[in-house]
Tab-separated table of N, CA and C in Angstrom:
chain	number	residue	atom	x	y	z
A	14	MET	N	50.935	129.535	-13.490
A	14	MET	CA	52.231	129.047	-13.152
A	14	MET	C	52.745	129.833	-11.961
A	15	ASP	N	53.331	129.109	-11.039
A	15	ASP	CA	53.821	129.722	-9.804
A	15	ASP	C	55.318	129.989	-9.949
A	16	ASN	N	55.725	131.276	-9.834
A	16	ASN	CA	57.132	131.637	-9.983
A	16	ASN	C	57.864	131.719	-8.650
A	17	THR	N	57.287	131.220	-7.607
A	17	THR	CA	57.954	131.297	-6.310
A	17	THR	C	58.983	130.183	-6.204
A	18	LYS	N	60.085	130.543	-5.594
A	18	LYS	CA	61.144	129.558	-5.388
A	18	LYS	C	60.805	128.728	-4.165
A	19	PRO	N	61.152	127.481	-4.198
A	19	PRO	CA	60.895	126.657	-3.013
A	19	PRO	C	61.780	127.142	-1.861
A	20	THR	N	61.213	127.143	-0.710
A	20	THR	CA	61.985	127.575	0.457
A	20	THR	C	62.884	126.428	0.893
A	21	THR	N	64.071	126.802	1.257
A	21	THR	CA	65.008	125.777	1.723
A	21	THR	C	64.971	125.754	3.237
A	22	ALA	N	65.174	124.596	3.747
A	22	ALA	CA	65.195	124.440	5.201
A	22	ALA	C	66.429	125.142	5.745
A	23	PRO	N	66.337	125.700	6.943
A	23	PRO	CA	67.521	126.357	7.499
A	23	PRO	C	68.658	125.348	7.637
A	24	LYS	N	69.863	125.836	7.405
A	24	LYS	CA	71.028	124.964	7.504
A	24	LYS	C	71.180	124.482	8.931
A	25	ARG	N	71.387	123.191	9.054
A	25	ARG	CA	71.623	122.625	10.378
A	25	ARG	C	73.123	122.483	10.553
A	26	GLN	N	73.579	122.935	11.661
A	26	GLN	CA	74.998	122.840	11.955
A	26	GLN	C	75.285	121.426	12.457
A	27	ASN	N	76.343	120.829	11.936
A	27	ASN	CA	76.631	119.464	12.368
A	27	ASN	C	77.088	119.470	13.829
A	28	PRO	N	76.918	118.347	14.511
A	28	PRO	CA	77.222	118.287	15.951
A	28	PRO	C	78.669	118.634	16.293
A	29	SER	N	79.611	118.226	15.455
A	29	SER	CA	81.002	118.529	15.793
A	29	SER	C	81.273	120.035	15.689
A	30	ALA	N	80.628	120.715	14.750
A	30	ALA	CA	80.797	122.166	14.638
A	30	ALA	C	80.192	122.854	15.856
A	31	LYS	N	79.046	122.359	16.316
A	31	LYS	CA	78.433	122.931	17.514
A	31	LYS	C	79.355	122.747	18.720
A	32	ARG	N	79.926	121.546	18.827
A	32	ARG	CA	80.826	121.248	19.934
A	32	ARG	C	82.056	122.153	19.877
A	33	ASN	N	82.600	122.346	18.672
A	33	ASN	CA	83.769	123.212	18.518
A	33	ASN	C	83.443	124.649	18.903
A	34	ASN	N	82.286	125.134	18.466
A	34	ASN	CA	81.888	126.500	18.813
A	34	ASN	C	81.721	126.638	20.323
A	35	TYR	N	81.116	125.644	20.932
A	35	TYR	CA	80.924	125.681	22.386
A	35	TYR	C	82.270	125.693	23.097
A	36	SER	N	83.206	124.877	22.616
A	36	SER	CA	84.542	124.834	23.219
A	36	SER	C	85.240	126.178	23.085
A	37	LEU	N	85.105	126.796	21.923
A	37	LEU	CA	85.725	128.101	21.713
A	37	LEU	C	85.131	129.167	22.622
A	38	GLU	N	83.846	129.037	22.926
A	38	GLU	CA	83.211	129.989	23.838
A	38	GLU	C	83.715	129.798	25.264
A	39	LEU	N	84.031	128.562	25.644
A	39	LEU	CA	84.503	128.275	26.998
A	39	LEU	C	85.983	128.586	27.186
A	40	LEU	N	86.741	128.557	26.109
A	40	LEU	CA	88.191	128.671	26.194
A	40	LEU	C	88.689	129.916	26.926
A	41	PRO	N	88.230	131.126	26.609
A	41	PRO	CA	88.758	132.294	27.320
A	41	PRO	C	88.543	132.224	28.832
A	42	GLY	N	87.388	131.757	29.269
A	42	GLY	CA	87.128	131.625	30.704
A	42	GLY	C	88.049	130.612	31.353
A	43	ASP	N	88.272	129.500	30.665
A	43	ASP	CA	89.175	128.475	31.191
A	43	ASP	C	90.603	129.006	31.300
A	44	LEU	N	91.043	129.745	30.278
A	44	LEU	CA	92.400	130.296	30.308
A	44	LEU	C	92.550	131.315	31.425
A	45	ASP	N	91.537	132.141	31.621
A	45	ASP	CA	91.585	133.121	32.711
A	45	ASP	C	91.663	132.420	34.064
A	46	ARG	N	90.856	131.365	34.233
A	46	ARG	CA	90.852	130.624	35.488
A	46	ARG	C	92.218	129.969	35.732
A	47	GLU	N	92.777	129.359	34.683
A	47	GLU	CA	94.099	128.738	34.806
A	47	GLU	C	95.157	129.777	35.153
A	48	SER	N	95.077	130.926	34.524
A	48	SER	CA	96.037	131.993	34.781
A	48	SER	C	95.954	132.448	36.236
A	49	ASP	N	94.739	132.595	36.734
A	49	ASP	CA	94.549	132.985	38.141
A	49	ASP	C	95.099	131.918	39.086
A	50	GLU	N	94.849	130.643	38.753
A	50	GLU	CA	95.335	129.552	39.594
A	50	GLU	C	96.864	129.518	39.611
A	51	LEU	N	97.484	129.738	38.453
A	51	LEU	CA	98.944	129.756	38.395
A	51	LEU	C	99.515	130.926	39.183
A	52	ALA	N	98.883	132.075	39.096
A	52	ALA	CA	99.348	133.244	39.846
A	52	ALA	C	99.247	132.987	41.342
A	53	GLN	N	98.136	132.383	41.775
A	53	GLN	CA	97.964	132.069	43.196
A	53	GLN	C	99.001	131.047	43.654
A	54	ALA	N	99.252	130.047	42.831
A	54	ALA	CA	100.249	129.023	43.178
A	54	ALA	C	101.643	129.647	43.277
A	55	ALA	N	101.968	130.541	42.354
A	55	ALA	CA	103.277	131.199	42.393
A	55	ALA	C	103.418	132.055	43.650
A	56	GLN	N	102.350	132.745	44.029
A	56	GLN	CA	102.386	133.562	45.238
A	56	GLN	C	102.553	132.685	46.481
A	57	ALA	N	101.842	131.559	46.511
A	57	ALA	CA	101.951	130.648	47.654
A	57	ALA	C	103.360	130.067	47.740
A	58	LEU	N	103.923	129.689	46.598
A	58	LEU	CA	105.275	129.134	46.578
A	58	LEU	C	106.292	130.186	47.020
A	59	THR	N	106.124	131.400	46.554
A	59	THR	CA	107.030	132.476	46.961
A	59	THR	C	106.960	132.706	48.467
A	60	ALA	N	105.753	132.670	49.017
A	60	ALA	CA	105.592	132.856	50.462
A	60	ALA	C	106.285	131.732	51.230
A	61	LEU	N	106.136	130.493	50.770
A	61	LEU	CA	106.788	129.363	51.434
A	61	LEU	C	108.311	129.453	51.316
A	62	GLU	N	108.790	129.811	50.120
A	62	GLU	CA	110.232	129.904	49.920
A	62	GLU	C	110.848	131.018	50.756
A	63	SER	N	110.096	132.094	50.942
A	63	SER	CA	110.655	133.226	51.693
A	63	SER	C	110.878	132.882	53.167
A	64	LYS	N	110.224	131.832	53.646
A	64	LYS	CA	110.403	131.395	55.032
A	64	LYS	C	111.610	130.473	55.191
A	65	ASN	N	112.177	129.996	54.086
A	65	ASN	CA	113.288	129.062	54.119
A	65	ASN	C	114.600	129.825	53.943
A	66	ALA	N	115.431	129.838	54.967
A	66	ALA	CA	116.675	130.616	54.954
A	66	ALA	C	117.627	130.161	53.846
A	67	ALA	N	117.708	128.854	53.620
A	67	ALA	CA	118.625	128.346	52.593
A	67	ALA	C	118.197	128.827	51.208
A	68	LEU	N	116.895	128.819	50.960
A	68	LEU	CA	116.403	129.286	49.665
A	68	LEU	C	116.590	130.787	49.505
A	69	LYS	N	116.403	131.522	50.590
A	69	LYS	CA	116.623	132.974	50.532
A	69	LYS	C	118.076	133.271	50.188
A	70	LYS	N	118.995	132.495	50.778
A	70	LYS	CA	120.421	132.684	50.517
A	70	LYS	C	120.742	132.360	49.061
A	71	GLU	N	120.159	131.258	48.567
A	71	GLU	CA	120.380	130.869	47.172
A	71	GLU	C	119.809	131.912	46.219
A	72	ASP	N	118.604	132.404	46.517
A	72	ASP	CA	118.000	133.452	45.683
A	72	ASP	C	118.892	134.685	45.632
A	73	ALA	N	119.411	135.083	46.786
A	73	ALA	CA	120.279	136.262	46.849
A	73	ALA	C	121.536	136.037	46.014
A	74	ALA	N	122.082	134.834	46.070
A	74	ALA	CA	123.283	134.535	45.291
A	74	ALA	C	122.997	134.646	43.795
A	75	TRP	N	121.848	134.116	43.373
A	75	TRP	CA	121.485	134.194	41.958
A	75	TRP	C	121.238	135.636	41.541
A	76	LEU	N	120.534	136.370	42.373
A	76	LEU	CA	120.208	137.753	42.025
A	76	LEU	C	121.446	138.639	41.985
A	77	ASN	N	122.441	138.326	42.810
A	77	ASN	CA	123.658	139.135	42.858
A	77	ASN	C	124.743	138.643	41.913
A	78	ALA	N	124.514	137.513	41.263
A	78	ALA	CA	125.525	136.959	40.358
A	78	ALA	C	125.641	137.827	39.114
A	79	SER	N	126.836	137.943	38.632
A	79	SER	CA	127.072	138.701	37.408
A	79	SER	C	127.319	137.712	36.286
A	80	LEU	N	126.601	137.871	35.231
A	80	LEU	CA	126.787	136.998	34.080
A	80	LEU	C	127.844	137.559	33.135
A	81	LEU	N	128.359	138.725	33.476
A	81	LEU	CA	129.331	139.368	32.599
A	81	LEU	C	130.770	139.024	32.941
A	82	ASN	N	130.999	138.421	34.093
A	82	ASN	CA	132.366	138.049	34.465
A	82	ASN	C	132.875	136.999	33.495
A	83	SER	N	134.114	137.159	33.077
A	83	SER	CA	134.668	136.187	32.146
A	83	SER	C	135.086	134.932	32.916
A	84	ASP	N	134.983	133.834	32.255
A	84	ASP	CA	135.382	132.554	32.825
A	84	ASP	C	136.849	132.342	32.467
A	85	ASP	N	137.707	132.370	33.473
A	85	ASP	CA	139.143	132.264	33.224
A	85	ASP	C	139.524	130.939	32.580
A	86	GLU	N	138.735	129.894	32.815
A	86	GLU	CA	139.073	128.578	32.288
A	86	GLU	C	138.558	128.364	30.869
A	87	PHE	N	137.744	129.264	30.375
A	87	PHE	CA	137.169	129.091	29.050
A	87	PHE	C	138.160	129.563	27.994
A	88	ASP	N	138.478	128.686	27.076
A	88	ASP	CA	139.389	129.001	25.985
A	88	ASP	C	138.581	129.040	24.691
A	89	ALA	N	138.322	130.237	24.221
A	89	ALA	CA	137.468	130.405	23.043
A	89	ALA	C	138.065	129.741	21.810
A	90	LEU	N	139.378	129.829	21.634
A	90	LEU	CA	140.006	129.210	20.460
A	90	LEU	C	139.876	127.685	20.494
A	91	GLU	N	140.096	127.106	21.668
A	91	GLU	CA	139.957	125.649	21.812
A	91	GLU	C	138.515	125.221	21.580
A	92	PHE	N	137.590	125.995	22.104
A	92	PHE	CA	136.169	125.689	21.895
A	92	PHE	C	135.845	125.710	20.407
A	93	GLU	N	136.282	126.725	19.715
A	93	GLU	CA	136.014	126.855	18.281
A	93	GLU	C	136.639	125.697	17.514
A	94	ARG	N	137.868	125.297	17.886
A	94	ARG	CA	138.537	124.176	17.225
A	94	ARG	C	137.736	122.883	17.405
A	95	GLN	N	137.313	122.627	18.637
A	95	GLN	CA	136.538	121.419	18.917
A	95	GLN	C	135.182	121.461	18.208
A	96	PHE	N	134.579	122.617	18.176
A	96	PHE	CA	133.286	122.760	17.499
A	96	PHE	C	133.413	122.444	16.016
A	97	GLN	N	134.447	122.987	15.377
A	97	GLN	CA	134.652	122.733	13.949
A	97	GLN	C	134.932	121.254	13.690
A	98	ALA	N	135.682	120.605	14.590
A	98	ALA	CA	135.985	119.180	14.429
A	98	ALA	C	134.714	118.346	14.509
A	99	VAL	N	133.855	118.650	15.469
A	99	VAL	CA	132.594	117.915	15.614
A	99	VAL	C	131.694	118.187	14.416
A	100	LYS	N	131.665	119.418	13.986
A	100	LYS	CA	130.838	119.793	12.830
A	100	LYS	C	131.309	119.040	11.593
A	101	GLN	N	132.636	118.985	11.382
A	101	GLN	CA	133.192	118.268	10.232
A	101	GLN	C	132.892	116.775	10.337
A	102	GLU	N	133.022	116.215	11.539
A	102	GLU	CA	132.729	114.797	11.750
A	102	GLU	C	131.270	114.492	11.435
A	103	GLY	N	130.377	115.388	11.849
A	103	GLY	CA	128.950	115.211	11.560
A	103	GLY	C	128.669	115.253	10.076
A	104	THR	N	129.327	116.151	9.356
A	104	THR	CA	129.152	116.258	7.911
A	104	THR	C	129.680	115.005	7.219
A	105	THR	N	130.832	114.530	7.658
A	105	THR	CA	131.421	113.320	7.079
A	105	THR	C	130.535	112.114	7.356
A	106	SER	N	130.039	111.994	8.581
A	106	SER	CA	129.167	110.861	8.936
A	106	SER	C	127.881	110.895	8.104
A	107	ALA	N	127.313	112.070	7.933
A	107	ALA	CA	126.080	112.192	7.164
A	107	ALA	C	126.338	111.838	5.706
A	108	SER	N	127.475	112.287	5.174
A	108	SER	CA	127.826	111.993	3.784
A	108	SER	C	128.033	110.484	3.599
A	109	ASN	N	128.712	109.861	4.562
A	109	ASN	CA	128.939	108.419	4.487
A	109	ASN	C	127.633	107.656	4.547
A	110	ALA	N	126.716	108.101	5.363
A	110	ALA	CA	125.431	107.431	5.491
A	110	ALA	C	124.637	107.523	4.183
A	111	VAL	N	124.712	108.679	3.544
A	111	VAL	CA	123.978	108.877	2.290
A	111	VAL	C	124.580	108.011	1.187
A	112	HIS	N	125.907	107.940	1.160
A	112	HIS	CA	126.581	107.209	0.093
A	112	HIS	C	126.861	105.751	0.440
A	113	GLY	N	126.416	105.292	1.599
A	113	GLY	CA	126.560	103.902	1.990
A	113	GLY	C	127.981	103.467	2.263
A	114	ARG	N	128.777	104.356	2.802
A	114	ARG	CA	130.179	104.001	3.109
A	114	ARG	C	130.329	103.559	4.515
């Protein structure tokens, strides 16, 4: 009597798994290439923009703008009142929709 176990054939990887593995191997290179292309495009755009006086002026205005200055026309209490009214209206509308009113 032979006590040897039958040998099993090596597992074959299905084609979609092979394709997925191949894609995963290519992905880091593709991302690096895309990153390099985006960096080059950004540098080229910056160079072109730096030659345009109007864009340079606009950039300077943005860079020198202060976001901390208060807006004299902004009324926080009025904003809060309007926000609560809209919020309440939304809750009422949703409730009416659920209850078929």
